[in-house]
Amino acid sequence: MSCEKDLTELFADPVLRDYLELTDRSIRLAVSRISADCELLAENGAENGCAADIMNMCCRLVQVSELYGMLTREPEREGRGAEATELCSYIRSFADGCSELLTGTCSFRTETSGSVYIEAARDILTYLLLAFVRRSVLKGASEIAVSVSKNENKAHLALAVTARTELRYAHFDDFQNLHFESVSATLCKKIGAVCELTDKSFTVILPEADVAGEAGFSSPVTDYEPETFSPFKVMLGDLCSRDDL
């Protein structure tokens, strides 16, 4: 049985789905209350380091909820939930978002040429790429190249670790790291993609979208904003602030 099929069948169990959904709601409620209290602490002059550490742990909790939401989402059908995205602009914005949070920890460079369009749920695509970045940085990545190319009407979005240092973190394995191959295969299927994974690279391959003459249909790339629980903050915000993750 394939790892992808394992996860699909796992989340088809109605009792397990109920358990995870209720757990997800509890986590999100707890995080919202804790983050609100952190804001009050900061306003009342509490030490910023303490509040920042608490917020980092909240982000770790939100990671669990985000992964649950991605894995249990119904696959895209007949274009529902898909967004047309120009990948070259997308990866430049993606690299900027990563660089903003990982300055001094990991640098990013982009390699693009021409315009390449795809149609897919961008939040799932972003989660996939951020999960690989997180996994790589935990393993010591100090430089990652992000590139876009196309071949035979297929768009190839690739991340490659081009430099490493010694491991920075004595971290425990979480589900998304321990089962990244299964998670990425399952999520790629939901957006009509396939992926190729090695220890140093991750490539998402999607059908190229034909949006000629329909530029207005293309979903604009939203520049990264440092919101408290933005996807970038949730997945990467704690990687440059502590040494015992």
JSON list of C-alpha atoms in Angstrom, two decimals:
[
{"chain": "A", "resi": 1, "resn": "MET", "atom": "CA", "xyz": [0.00, 0.00, 0.00]},
{"chain": "A", "resi": 2, "resn": "SER", "atom": "CA", "xyz": [1.41, 3.40, -0.95]},
{"chain": "A", "resi": 3, "resn": "CYS", "atom": "CA", "xyz": [2.13, 6.05, 1.67]},
{"chain": "A", "resi": 4, "resn": "GLU", "atom": "CA", "xyz": [-0.32, 8.35, -0.11]},
{"chain": "A", "resi": 5, "resn": "LYS", "atom": "CA", "xyz": [-3.07, 5.73, 0.09]},
{"chain": "A", "resi": 6, "resn": "ASP", "atom": "CA", "xyz": [-2.27, 5.18, 3.77]},
{"chain": "A", "resi": 7, "resn": "LEU", "atom": "CA", "xyz": [-3.00, 8.82, 4.61]},
{"chain": "A", "resi": 8, "resn": "THR", "atom": "CA", "xyz": [-6.10, 8.98, 2.41]},
{"chain": "A", "resi": 9, "resn": "GLU", "atom": "CA", "xyz": [-7.62, 5.93, 4.09]},
{"chain": "A", "resi": 10, "resn": "LEU", "atom": "CA", "xyz": [-6.56, 7.13, 7.54]},
{"chain": "A", "resi": 11, "resn": "PHE", "atom": "CA", "xyz": [-8.51, 10.39, 7.25]},
{"chain": "A", "resi": 12, "resn": "ALA", "atom": "CA", "xyz": [-11.52, 8.61, 5.78]},
{"chain": "A", "resi": 13, "resn": "ASP", "atom": "CA", "xyz": [-12.30, 7.12, 9.19]},
{"chain": "A", "resi": 14, "resn": "PRO", "atom": "CA", "xyz": [-15.30, 9.17, 10.49]},
{"chain": "A", "resi": 15, "resn": "VAL", "atom": "CA", "xyz": [-14.44, 8.73, 14.17]},
{"chain": "A", "resi": 16, "resn": "LEU", "atom": "CA", "xyz": [-10.86, 9.84, 13.64]},
{"chain": "A", "resi": 17, "resn": "ARG", "atom": "CA", "xyz": [-12.03, 12.80, 11.55]},
{"chain": "A", "resi": 18, "resn": "ASP", "atom": "CA", "xyz": [-14.37, 13.90, 14.35]},
{"chain": "A", "resi": 19, "resn": "TYR", "atom": "CA", "xyz": [-11.58, 13.58, 16.90]},
{"chain": "A", "resi": 20, "resn": "LEU", "atom": "CA", "xyz": [-9.13, 15.57, 14.81]},
{"chain": "A", "resi": 21, "resn": "GLU", "atom": "CA", "xyz": [-11.68, 18.23, 13.91]},
{"chain": "A", "resi": 22, "resn": "LEU", "atom": "CA", "xyz": [-12.60, 18.82, 17.56]},
{"chain": "A", "resi": 23, "resn": "THR", "atom": "CA", "xyz": [-8.92, 18.81, 18.53]},
{"chain": "A", "resi": 24, "resn": "ASP", "atom": "CA", "xyz": [-8.25, 21.34, 15.78]},
{"chain": "A", "resi": 25, "resn": "ARG", "atom": "CA", "xyz": [-10.97, 23.64, 17.13]},
{"chain": "A", "resi": 26, "resn": "SER", "atom": "CA", "xyz": [-9.59, 23.35, 20.66]},
{"chain": "A", "resi": 27, "resn": "ILE", "atom": "CA", "xyz": [-6.07, 24.20, 19.50]},
{"chain": "A", "resi": 28, "resn": "ARG", "atom": "CA", "xyz": [-7.24, 27.25, 17.56]},
{"chain": "A", "resi": 29, "resn": "LEU", "atom": "CA", "xyz": [-9.31, 28.49, 20.50]},
{"chain": "A", "resi": 30, "resn": "ALA", "atom": "CA", "xyz": [-6.39, 28.06, 22.89]},
{"chain": "A", "resi": 31, "resn": "VAL", "atom": "CA", "xyz": [-4.00, 29.82, 20.52]},
{"chain": "A", "resi": 32, "resn": "SER", "atom": "CA", "xyz": [-6.36, 32.77, 20.05]},
{"chain": "A", "resi": 33, "resn": "ARG", "atom": "CA", "xyz": [-6.71, 33.21, 23.83]},
{"chain": "A", "resi": 34, "resn": "ILE", "atom": "CA", "xyz": [-2.97, 32.83, 24.50]},
{"chain": "A", "resi": 35, "resn": "SER", "atom": "CA", "xyz": [-1.96, 35.23, 21.72]},
{"chain": "A", "resi": 36, "resn": "ALA", "atom": "CA", "xyz": [-4.43, 37.82, 23.02]},
{"chain": "A", "resi": 37, "resn": "ASP", "atom": "CA", "xyz": [-2.91, 37.52, 26.51]},
{"chain": "A", "resi": 38, "resn": "CYS", "atom": "CA", "xyz": [0.58, 37.92, 25.02]},
{"chain": "A", "resi": 39, "resn": "GLU", "atom": "CA", "xyz": [-0.47, 41.18, 23.44]},
{"chain": "A", "resi": 40, "resn": "LEU", "atom": "CA", "xyz": [-1.70, 42.38, 26.84]},
{"chain": "A", "resi": 41, "resn": "LEU", "atom": "CA", "xyz": [1.59, 41.34, 28.45]},
{"chain": "A", "resi": 42, "resn": "ALA", "atom": "CA", "xyz": [3.54, 43.31, 25.86]},
{"chain": "A", "resi": 43, "resn": "GLU", "atom": "CA", "xyz": [1.32, 46.35, 26.32]},
{"chain": "A", "resi": 44, "resn": "ASN", "atom": "CA", "xyz": [1.83, 46.17, 30.08]},
{"chain": "A", "resi": 45, "resn": "GLY", "atom": "CA", "xyz": [5.60, 46.17, 29.75]},
{"chain": "A", "resi": 46, "resn": "ALA", "atom": "CA", "xyz": [6.34, 42.46, 30.14]},
{"chain": "A", "resi": 47, "resn": "GLU", "atom": "CA", "xyz": [9.65, 41.22, 28.81]},
{"chain": "A", "resi": 48, "resn": "ASN", "atom": "CA", "xyz": [9.42, 40.84, 25.03]},
{"chain": "A", "resi": 49, "resn": "GLY", "atom": "CA", "xyz": [11.45, 37.63, 25.09]},
{"chain": "A", "resi": 50, "resn": "CYS", "atom": "CA", "xyz": [8.88, 35.83, 27.20]},
{"chain": "A", "resi": 51, "resn": "ALA", "atom": "CA", "xyz": [5.97, 36.91, 25.01]},
{"chain": "A", "resi": 52, "resn": "ALA", "atom": "CA", "xyz": [7.93, 36.00, 21.86]},
{"chain": "A", "resi": 53, "resn": "ASP", "atom": "CA", "xyz": [8.66, 32.50, 23.16]},
{"chain": "A", "resi": 54, "resn": "ILE", "atom": "CA", "xyz": [4.98, 31.96, 23.94]},
{"chain": "A", "resi": 55, "resn": "MET", "atom": "CA", "xyz": [3.98, 33.17, 20.48]},
{"chain": "A", "resi": 56, "resn": "ASN", "atom": "CA", "xyz": [6.51, 30.81, 18.89]},
{"chain": "A", "resi": 57, "resn": "MET", "atom": "CA", "xyz": [4.91, 27.90, 20.71]},
{"chain": "A", "resi": 58, "resn": "CYS", "atom": "CA", "xyz": [1.50, 29.09, 19.52]},
{"chain": "A", "resi": 59, "resn": "CYS", "atom": "CA", "xyz": [2.82, 28.96, 15.97]},
{"chain": "A", "resi": 60, "resn": "ARG", "atom": "CA", "xyz": [3.93, 25.38, 16.57]},
{"chain": "A", "resi": 61, "resn": "LEU", "atom": "CA", "xyz": [0.36, 24.54, 17.63]},
{"chain": "A", "resi": 62, "resn": "VAL", "atom": "CA", "xyz": [-1.08, 26.27, 14.58]},
{"chain": "A", "resi": 63, "resn": "GLN", "atom": "CA", "xyz": [1.22, 24.14, 12.39]},
{"chain": "A", "resi": 64, "resn": "VAL", "atom": "CA", "xyz": [-0.65, 21.07, 13.65]},
{"chain": "A", "resi": 65, "resn": "SER", "atom": "CA", "xyz": [-4.02, 22.61, 12.77]},
{"chain": "A", "resi": 66, "resn": "GLU", "atom": "CA", "xyz": [-2.88, 23.81, 9.36]},
{"chain": "A", "resi": 67, "resn": "LEU", "atom": "CA", "xyz": [-1.59, 20.36, 8.43]},
{"chain": "A", "resi": 68, "resn": "TYR", "atom": "CA", "xyz": [-4.86, 18.78, 9.53]},
{"chain": "A", "resi": 69, "resn": "GLY", "atom": "CA", "xyz": [-6.84, 21.23, 7.39]},
{"chain": "A", "resi": 70, "resn": "MET", "atom": "CA", "xyz": [-4.69, 20.58, 4.33]},
{"chain": "A", "resi": 71, "resn": "LEU", "atom": "CA", "xyz": [-4.84, 16.80, 4.63]},
{"chain": "A", "resi": 72, "resn": "THR", "atom": "CA", "xyz": [-8.60, 16.60, 5.13]},
{"chain": "A", "resi": 73, "resn": "ARG", "atom": "CA", "xyz": [-9.55, 19.03, 2.37]},
{"chain": "A", "resi": 74, "resn": "GLU", "atom": "CA", "xyz": [-11.40, 17.53, -0.56]},
{"chain": "A", "resi": 75, "resn": "PRO", "atom": "CA", "xyz": [-9.33, 17.36, -3.77]},
{"chain": "A", "resi": 76, "resn": "GLU", "atom": "CA", "xyz": [-9.97, 20.11, -6.31]},
{"chain": "A", "resi": 77, "resn": "ARG", "atom": "CA", "xyz": [-12.64, 19.20, -8.82]},
{"chain": "A", "resi": 78, "resn": "GLU", "atom": "CA", "xyz": [-13.54, 21.04, -12.02]},
{"chain": "A", "resi": 79, "resn": "GLY", "atom": "CA", "xyz": [-11.31, 23.93, -11.05]},
{"chain": "A", "resi": 80, "resn": "ARG", "atom": "CA", "xyz": [-13.06, 24.71, -7.78]},
{"chain": "A", "resi": 81, "resn": "GLY", "atom": "CA", "xyz": [-10.64, 26.18, -5.26]},
{"chain": "A", "resi": 82, "resn": "ALA", "atom": "CA", "xyz": [-7.94, 26.62, -7.89]},
{"chain": "A", "resi": 83, "resn": "GLU", "atom": "CA", "xyz": [-6.25, 29.95, -8.56]},
{"chain": "A", "resi": 84, "resn": "ALA", "atom": "CA", "xyz": [-4.32, 30.93, -11.66]},
{"chain": "A", "resi": 85, "resn": "THR", "atom": "CA", "xyz": [-0.87, 32.00, -10.54]},
{"chain": "A", "resi": 86, "resn": "GLU", "atom": "CA", "xyz": [2.17, 33.26, -12.44]},
{"chain": "A", "resi": 87, "resn": "LEU", "atom": "CA", "xyz": [4.95, 31.23, -10.87]},
{"chain": "A", "resi": 88, "resn": "CYS", "atom": "CA", "xyz": [7.91, 33.51, -11.49]},
{"chain": "A", "resi": 89, "resn": "SER", "atom": "CA", "xyz": [6.29, 36.35, -9.54]},
{"chain": "A", "resi": 90, "resn": "TYR", "atom": "CA", "xyz": [5.06, 33.86, -6.97]},
{"chain": "A", "resi": 91, "resn": "ILE", "atom": "CA", "xyz": [8.49, 32.44, -6.16]},
{"chain": "A", "resi": 92, "resn": "ARG", "atom": "CA", "xyz": [10.05, 35.90, -5.88]},
{"chain": "A", "resi": 93, "resn": "SER", "atom": "CA", "xyz": [7.40, 36.81, -3.31]},
{"chain": "A", "resi": 94, "resn": "PHE", "atom": "CA", "xyz": [7.88, 33.42, -1.62]},
{"chain": "A", "resi": 95, "resn": "ALA", "atom": "CA", "xyz": [11.65, 33.88, -1.38]},
{"chain": "A", "resi": 96, "resn": "ASP", "atom": "CA", "xyz": [11.19, 37.40, 0.03]},
{"chain": "A", "resi": 97, "resn": "GLY", "atom": "CA", "xyz": [8.84, 36.05, 2.71]},
{"chain": "A", "resi": 98, "resn": "CYS", "atom": "CA", "xyz": [11.31, 33.35, 3.72]},
{"chain": "A", "resi": 99, "resn": "SER", "atom": "CA", "xyz": [14.26, 35.76, 3.69]},
{"chain": "A", "resi": 100, "resn": "GLU", "atom": "CA", "xyz": [12.44, 38.25, 5.91]},
{"chain": "A", "resi": 101, "resn": "LEU", "atom": "CA", "xyz": [12.13, 35.69, 8.70]},
{"chain": "A", "resi": 102, "resn": "LEU", "atom": "CA", "xyz": [15.35, 33.72, 8.18]},
{"chain": "A", "resi": 103, "resn": "THR", "atom": "CA", "xyz": [17.87, 36.53, 7.75]},
{"chain": "A", "resi": 104, "resn": "GLY", "atom": "CA", "xyz": [21.17, 35.32, 9.16]},
{"chain": "A", "resi": 105, "resn": "THR", "atom": "CA", "xyz": [19.95, 31.73, 9.22]},
{"chain": "A", "resi": 106, "resn": "CYS", "atom": "CA", "xyz": [19.25, 30.82, 5.59]},
{"chain": "A", "resi": 107, "resn": "SER", "atom": "CA", "xyz": [19.45, 32.86, 2.38]},
{"chain": "A", "resi": 108, "resn": "PHE", "atom": "CA", "xyz": [17.32, 32.41, -0.74]},
{"chain": "A", "resi": 109, "resn": "ARG", "atom": "CA", "xyz": [17.93, 33.04, -4.41]},
{"chain": "A", "resi": 110, "resn": "THR", "atom": "CA", "xyz": [15.52, 32.71, -7.30]},
{"chain": "A", "resi": 111, "resn": "GLU", "atom": "CA", "xyz": [16.04, 31.45, -10.84]},
{"chain": "A", "resi": 112, "resn": "THR", "atom": "CA", "xyz": [13.33, 32.33, -13.35]},
{"chain": "A", "resi": 113, "resn": "SER", "atom": "CA", "xyz": [12.87, 32.95, -17.06]},
{"chain": "A", "resi": 114, "resn": "GLY", "atom": "CA", "xyz": [9.71, 33.97, -18.89]},
{"chain": "A", "resi": 115, "resn": "SER", "atom": "CA", "xyz": [6.19, 33.52, -17.53]},
{"chain": "A", "resi": 116, "resn": "VAL", "atom": "CA", "xyz": [4.76, 30.21, -16.34]},
{"chain": "A", "resi": 117, "resn": "TYR", "atom": "CA", "xyz": [1.14, 29.91, -15.21]},
{"chain": "A", "resi": 118, "resn": "ILE", "atom": "CA", "xyz": [-0.47, 27.17, -13.18]},
{"chain": "A", "resi": 119, "resn": "GLU", "atom": "CA", "xyz": [-3.92, 26.69, -11.66]},
{"chain": "A", "resi": 120, "resn": "ALA", "atom": "CA", "xyz": [-3.91, 25.29, -8.13]},
{"chain": "A", "resi": 121, "resn": "ALA", "atom": "CA", "xyz": [-4.88, 26.14, -4.57]},
{"chain": "A", "resi": 122, "resn": "ARG", "atom": "CA", "xyz": [-2.05, 28.47, -3.68]},
{"chain": "A", "resi": 123, "resn": "ASP", "atom": "CA", "xyz": [-2.32, 27.94, 0.09]},
{"chain": "A", "resi": 124, "resn": "ILE", "atom": "CA", "xyz": [-1.59, 24.22, -0.33]},
{"chain": "A", "resi": 125, "resn": "LEU", "atom": "CA", "xyz": [1.31, 24.96, -2.68]},
{"chain": "A", "resi": 126, "resn": "THR", "atom": "CA", "xyz": [2.74, 27.50, -0.24]},
{"chain": "A", "resi": 127, "resn": "TYR", "atom": "CA", "xyz": [2.37, 25.07, 2.66]},
{"chain": "A", "resi": 128, "resn": "LEU", "atom": "CA", "xyz": [4.26, 22.38, 0.73]},
{"chain": "A", "resi": 129, "resn": "LEU", "atom": "CA", "xyz": [7.17, 24.68, -0.04]},
{"chain": "A", "resi": 130, "resn": "LEU", "atom": "CA", "xyz": [7.33, 26.09, 3.48]},
{"chain": "A", "resi": 131, "resn": "ALA", "atom": "CA", "xyz": [7.28, 22.58, 4.94]},
{"chain": "A", "resi": 132, "resn": "PHE", "atom": "CA", "xyz": [10.33, 21.67, 2.84]},
{"chain": "A", "resi": 133, "resn": "VAL", "atom": "CA", "xyz": [12.09, 24.91, 3.79]},
{"chain": "A", "resi": 134, "resn": "ARG", "atom": "CA", "xyz": [11.45, 24.23, 7.48]},
{"chain": "A", "resi": 135, "resn": "ARG", "atom": "CA", "xyz": [12.64, 20.63, 7.13]},
{"chain": "A", "resi": 136, "resn": "SER", "atom": "CA", "xyz": [15.79, 21.77, 5.34]},
{"chain": "A", "resi": 137, "resn": "VAL", "atom": "CA", "xyz": [16.67, 24.54, 7.80]},
{"chain": "A", "resi": 138, "resn": "LEU", "atom": "CA", "xyz": [16.28, 22.12, 10.70]},
{"chain": "A", "resi": 139, "resn": "LYS", "atom": "CA", "xyz": [18.84, 19.95, 8.89]},
{"chain": "A", "resi": 140, "resn": "GLY", "atom": "CA", "xyz": [21.27, 22.85, 8.56]},
{"chain": "A", "resi": 141, "resn": "ALA", "atom": "CA", "xyz": [20.43, 24.45, 5.20]},
{"chain": "A", "resi": 142, "resn": "SER", "atom": "CA", "xyz": [22.07, 27.86, 4.89]},
{"chain": "A", "resi": 143, "resn": "GLU", "atom": "CA", "xyz": [21.12, 28.60, 1.27]},
{"chain": "A", "resi": 144, "resn": "ILE", "atom": "CA", "xyz": [18.17, 27.47, -0.82]},
{"chain": "A", "resi": 145, "resn": "ALA", "atom": "CA", "xyz": [17.62, 28.09, -4.53]},
{"chain": "A", "resi": 146, "resn": "VAL", "atom": "CA", "xyz": [14.04, 28.45, -5.76]},
{"chain": "A", "resi": 147, "resn": "SER", "atom": "CA", "xyz": [13.48, 28.01, -9.48]},
{"chain": "A", "resi": 148, "resn": "VAL", "atom": "CA", "xyz": [10.74, 27.70, -12.09]},
{"chain": "A", "resi": 149, "resn": "SER", "atom": "CA", "xyz": [10.99, 25.99, -15.45]},
{"chain": "A", "resi": 150, "resn": "LYS", "atom": "CA", "xyz": [8.67, 24.27, -17.89]},
{"chain": "A", "resi": 151, "resn": "ASN", "atom": "CA", "xyz": [8.94, 21.12, -19.97]},
{"chain": "A", "resi": 152, "resn": "GLU", "atom": "CA", "xyz": [6.30, 19.57, -22.24]},
{"chain": "A", "resi": 153, "resn": "ASN", "atom": "CA", "xyz": [3.46, 21.72, -20.90]},
{"chain": "A", "resi": 154, "resn": "LYS", "atom": "CA", "xyz": [4.47, 20.99, -17.32]},
{"chain": "A", "resi": 155, "resn": "ALA", "atom": "CA", "xyz": [5.58, 23.61, -14.82]},
{"chain": "A", "resi": 156, "resn": "HIS", "atom": "CA", "xyz": [8.41, 22.59, -12.51]},
{"chain": "A", "resi": 157, "resn": "LEU", "atom": "CA", "xyz": [8.73, 24.52, -9.25]},
{"chain": "A", "resi": 158, "resn": "ALA", "atom": "CA", "xyz": [11.91, 23.41, -7.51]},
{"chain": "A", "resi": 159, "resn": "LEU", "atom": "CA", "xyz": [13.63, 24.09, -4.19]},
{"chain": "A", "resi": 160, "resn": "ALA", "atom": "CA", "xyz": [17.22, 22.95, -3.80]},
{"chain": "A", "resi": 161, "resn": "VAL", "atom": "CA", "xyz": [19.54, 23.20, -0.80]},
{"chain": "A", "resi": 162, "resn": "THR", "atom": "CA", "xyz": [22.79, 24.63, -2.18]},
{"chain": "A", "resi": 163, "resn": "ALA", "atom": "CA", "xyz": [24.70, 25.12, 1.07]},
{"chain": "A", "resi": 164, "resn": "ARG", "atom": "CA", "xyz": [24.59, 23.62, 4.55]},
{"chain": "A", "resi": 165, "resn": "THR", "atom": "CA", "xyz": [26.12, 24.18, 7.96]},
{"chain": "A", "resi": 166, "resn": "GLU", "atom": "CA", "xyz": [26.11, 21.95, 11.01]},
{"chain": "A", "resi": 167, "resn": "LEU", "atom": "CA", "xyz": [22.73, 21.10, 12.48]},
{"chain": "A", "resi": 168, "resn": "ARG", "atom": "CA", "xyz": [21.47, 24.13, 14.40]},
{"chain": "A", "resi": 169, "resn": "TYR", "atom": "CA", "xyz": [18.65, 22.62, 16.40]},
{"chain": "A", "resi": 170, "resn": "ALA", "atom": "CA", "xyz": [18.25, 19.73, 18.81]},
{"chain": "A", "resi": 171, "resn": "HIS", "atom": "CA", "xyz": [14.62, 19.26, 17.82]},
{"chain": "A", "resi": 172, "resn": "PHE", "atom": "CA", "xyz": [12.13, 16.47, 18.19]},
{"chain": "A", "resi": 173, "resn": "ASP", "atom": "CA", "xyz": [10.48, 15.05, 15.07]},
{"chain": "A", "resi": 174, "resn": "ASP", "atom": "CA", "xyz": [6.97, 16.19, 14.38]},
{"chain": "A", "resi": 175, "resn": "PHE", "atom": "CA", "xyz": [4.52, 14.54, 12.00]},
{"chain": "A", "resi": 176, "resn": "GLN", "atom": "CA", "xyz": [5.11, 16.82, 9.04]},
{"chain": "A", "resi": 177, "resn": "ASN", "atom": "CA", "xyz": [8.87, 16.22, 9.20]},
{"chain": "A", "resi": 178, "resn": "LEU", "atom": "CA", "xyz": [8.80, 12.53, 10.00]},
{"chain": "A", "resi": 179, "resn": "HIS", "atom": "CA", "xyz": [6.26, 11.78, 7.25]},
{"chain": "A", "resi": 180, "resn": "PHE", "atom": "CA", "xyz": [7.10, 14.54, 4.78]},
{"chain": "A", "resi": 181, "resn": "GLU", "atom": "CA", "xyz": [7.16, 12.15, 1.81]},
{"chain": "A", "resi": 182, "resn": "SER", "atom": "CA", "xyz": [3.64, 10.91, 2.57]},
{"chain": "A", "resi": 183, "resn": "VAL", "atom": "CA", "xyz": [2.32, 14.38, 3.35]},
{"chain": "A", "resi": 184, "resn": "SER", "atom": "CA", "xyz": [3.75, 15.95, 0.20]},
{"chain": "A", "resi": 185, "resn": "ALA", "atom": "CA", "xyz": [2.46, 13.16, -2.06]},
{"chain": "A", "resi": 186, "resn": "THR", "atom": "CA", "xyz": [-1.03, 13.44, -0.55]},
{"chain": "A", "resi": 187, "resn": "LEU", "atom": "CA", "xyz": [-1.19, 17.23, -0.80]},
{"chain": "A", "resi": 188, "resn": "CYS", "atom": "CA", "xyz": [0.20, 17.27, -4.34]},
{"chain": "A", "resi": 189, "resn": "LYS", "atom": "CA", "xyz": [-2.55, 14.93, -5.45]},
{"chain": "A", "resi": 190, "resn": "LYS", "atom": "CA", "xyz": [-5.13, 17.37, -4.05]},
{"chain": "A", "resi": 191, "resn": "ILE", "atom": "CA", "xyz": [-3.89, 20.11, -6.39]},
{"chain": "A", "resi": 192, "resn": "GLY", "atom": "CA", "xyz": [-3.34, 17.88, -9.42]},
{"chain": "A", "resi": 193, "resn": "ALA", "atom": "CA", "xyz": [0.44, 17.78, -9.06]},
{"chain": "A", "resi": 194, "resn": "VAL", "atom": "CA", "xyz": [3.19, 15.25, -8.51]},
{"chain": "A", "resi": 195, "resn": "CYS", "atom": "CA", "xyz": [6.40, 15.76, -6.59]},
{"chain": "A", "resi": 196, "resn": "GLU", "atom": "CA", "xyz": [9.97, 14.57, -6.57]},
{"chain": "A", "resi": 197, "resn": "LEU", "atom": "CA", "xyz": [11.88, 14.52, -3.28]},
{"chain": "A", "resi": 198, "resn": "THR", "atom": "CA", "xyz": [15.52, 13.97, -2.40]},
{"chain": "A", "resi": 199, "resn": "ASP", "atom": "CA", "xyz": [17.49, 14.84, 0.71]},
{"chain": "A", "resi": 200, "resn": "LYS", "atom": "CA", "xyz": [18.49, 18.18, -0.85]},
{"chain": "A", "resi": 201, "resn": "SER", "atom": "CA", "xyz": [15.66, 19.04, -3.25]},
{"chain": "A", "resi": 202, "resn": "PHE", "atom": "CA", "xyz": [11.92, 19.15, -3.67]},
{"chain": "A", "resi": 203, "resn": "THR", "atom": "CA", "xyz": [10.15, 19.64, -7.01]},
{"chain": "A", "resi": 204, "resn": "VAL", "atom": "CA", "xyz": [6.43, 20.15, -7.57]},
{"chain": "A", "resi": 205, "resn": "ILE", "atom": "CA", "xyz": [5.28, 19.41, -11.12]},
{"chain": "A", "resi": 206, "resn": "LEU", "atom": "CA", "xyz": [1.95, 20.82, -12.29]},
{"chain": "A", "resi": 207, "resn": "PRO", "atom": "CA", "xyz": [0.17, 21.15, -15.64]},
{"chain": "A", "resi": 208, "resn": "GLU", "atom": "CA", "xyz": [0.91, 24.49, -17.21]},
{"chain": "A", "resi": 209, "resn": "ALA", "atom": "CA", "xyz": [-2.22, 26.64, -17.44]},
{"chain": "A", "resi": 210, "resn": "ASP", "atom": "CA", "xyz": [-3.18, 28.32, -20.71]},
{"chain": "A", "resi": 211, "resn": "VAL", "atom": "CA", "xyz": [-4.25, 31.81, -19.65]},
{"chain": "A", "resi": 212, "resn": "ALA", "atom": "CA", "xyz": [-3.38, 33.63, -22.86]},
{"chain": "A", "resi": 213, "resn": "GLY", "atom": "CA", "xyz": [-5.72, 36.57, -23.28]},
{"chain": "A", "resi": 214, "resn": "GLU", "atom": "CA", "xyz": [-7.13, 36.05, -19.78]},
{"chain": "A", "resi": 215, "resn": "ALA", "atom": "CA", "xyz": [-4.68, 38.03, -17.68]},
{"chain": "A", "resi": 216, "resn": "GLY", "atom": "CA", "xyz": [-7.54, 39.40, -15.61]},
{"chain": "A", "resi": 217, "resn": "PHE", "atom": "CA", "xyz": [-8.37, 35.89, -14.47]},
{"chain": "A", "resi": 218, "resn": "SER", "atom": "CA", "xyz": [-4.94, 35.34, -12.98]},
{"chain": "A", "resi": 219, "resn": "SER", "atom": "CA", "xyz": [-4.98, 35.56, -9.22]},
{"chain": "A", "resi": 220, "resn": "PRO", "atom": "CA", "xyz": [-2.57, 38.28, -8.07]},
{"chain": "A", "resi": 221, "resn": "VAL", "atom": "CA", "xyz": [0.35, 37.29, -5.90]},
{"chain": "A", "resi": 222, "resn": "THR", "atom": "CA", "xyz": [-0.10, 38.73, -2.44]},
{"chain": "A", "resi": 223, "resn": "ASP", "atom": "CA", "xyz": [3.17, 40.07, -1.10]},
{"chain": "A", "resi": 224, "resn": "TYR", "atom": "CA", "xyz": [4.26, 38.63, 2.20]},
{"chain": "A", "resi": 225, "resn": "GLU", "atom": "CA", "xyz": [3.00, 40.56, 5.20]},
{"chain": "A", "resi": 226, "resn": "PRO", "atom": "CA", "xyz": [4.42, 39.84, 8.69]},
{"chain": "A", "resi": 227, "resn": "GLU", "atom": "CA", "xyz": [1.08, 39.01, 10.29]},
{"chain": "A", "resi": 228, "resn": "THR", "atom": "CA", "xyz": [1.04, 37.18, 13.61]},
{"chain": "A", "resi": 229, "resn": "PHE", "atom": "CA", "xyz": [-0.15, 33.90, 12.11]},
{"chain": "A", "resi": 230, "resn": "SER", "atom": "CA", "xyz": [0.71, 34.26, 8.45]},
{"chain": "A", "resi": 231, "resn": "PRO", "atom": "CA", "xyz": [1.81, 30.99, 6.77]},
{"chain": "A", "resi": 232, "resn": "PHE", "atom": "CA", "xyz": [5.43, 32.21, 6.85]},
{"chain": "A", "resi": 233, "resn": "LYS", "atom": "CA", "xyz": [5.28, 33.10, 10.54]},
{"chain": "A", "resi": 234, "resn": "VAL", "atom": "CA", "xyz": [3.62, 29.83, 11.47]},
{"chain": "A", "resi": 235, "resn": "MET", "atom": "CA", "xyz": [6.10, 27.64, 9.60]},
{"chain": "A", "resi": 236, "resn": "LEU", "atom": "CA", "xyz": [9.35, 29.58, 9.96]},
{"chain": "A", "resi": 237, "resn": "GLY", "atom": "CA", "xyz": [9.01, 32.20, 12.69]},
{"chain": "A", "resi": 238, "resn": "ASP", "atom": "CA", "xyz": [10.62, 30.13, 15.43]},
{"chain": "A", "resi": 239, "resn": "LEU", "atom": "CA", "xyz": [13.63, 28.98, 13.42]},
{"chain": "A", "resi": 240, "resn": "CYS", "atom": "CA", "xyz": [15.81, 32.02, 14.01]},
{"chain": "A", "resi": 241, "resn": "SER", "atom": "CA", "xyz": [14.94, 32.76, 17.62]},
{"chain": "A", "resi": 242, "resn": "ARG", "atom": "CA", "xyz": [15.77, 29.64, 19.62]},
{"chain": "A", "resi": 243, "resn": "ASP", "atom": "CA", "xyz": [18.41, 26.92, 19.65]},
{"chain": "A", "resi": 244, "resn": "ASP", "atom": "CA", "xyz": [16.41, 24.17, 21.37]},
{"chain": "A", "resi": 245, "resn": "LEU", "atom": "CA", "xyz": [13.50, 23.61, 18.94]}
]
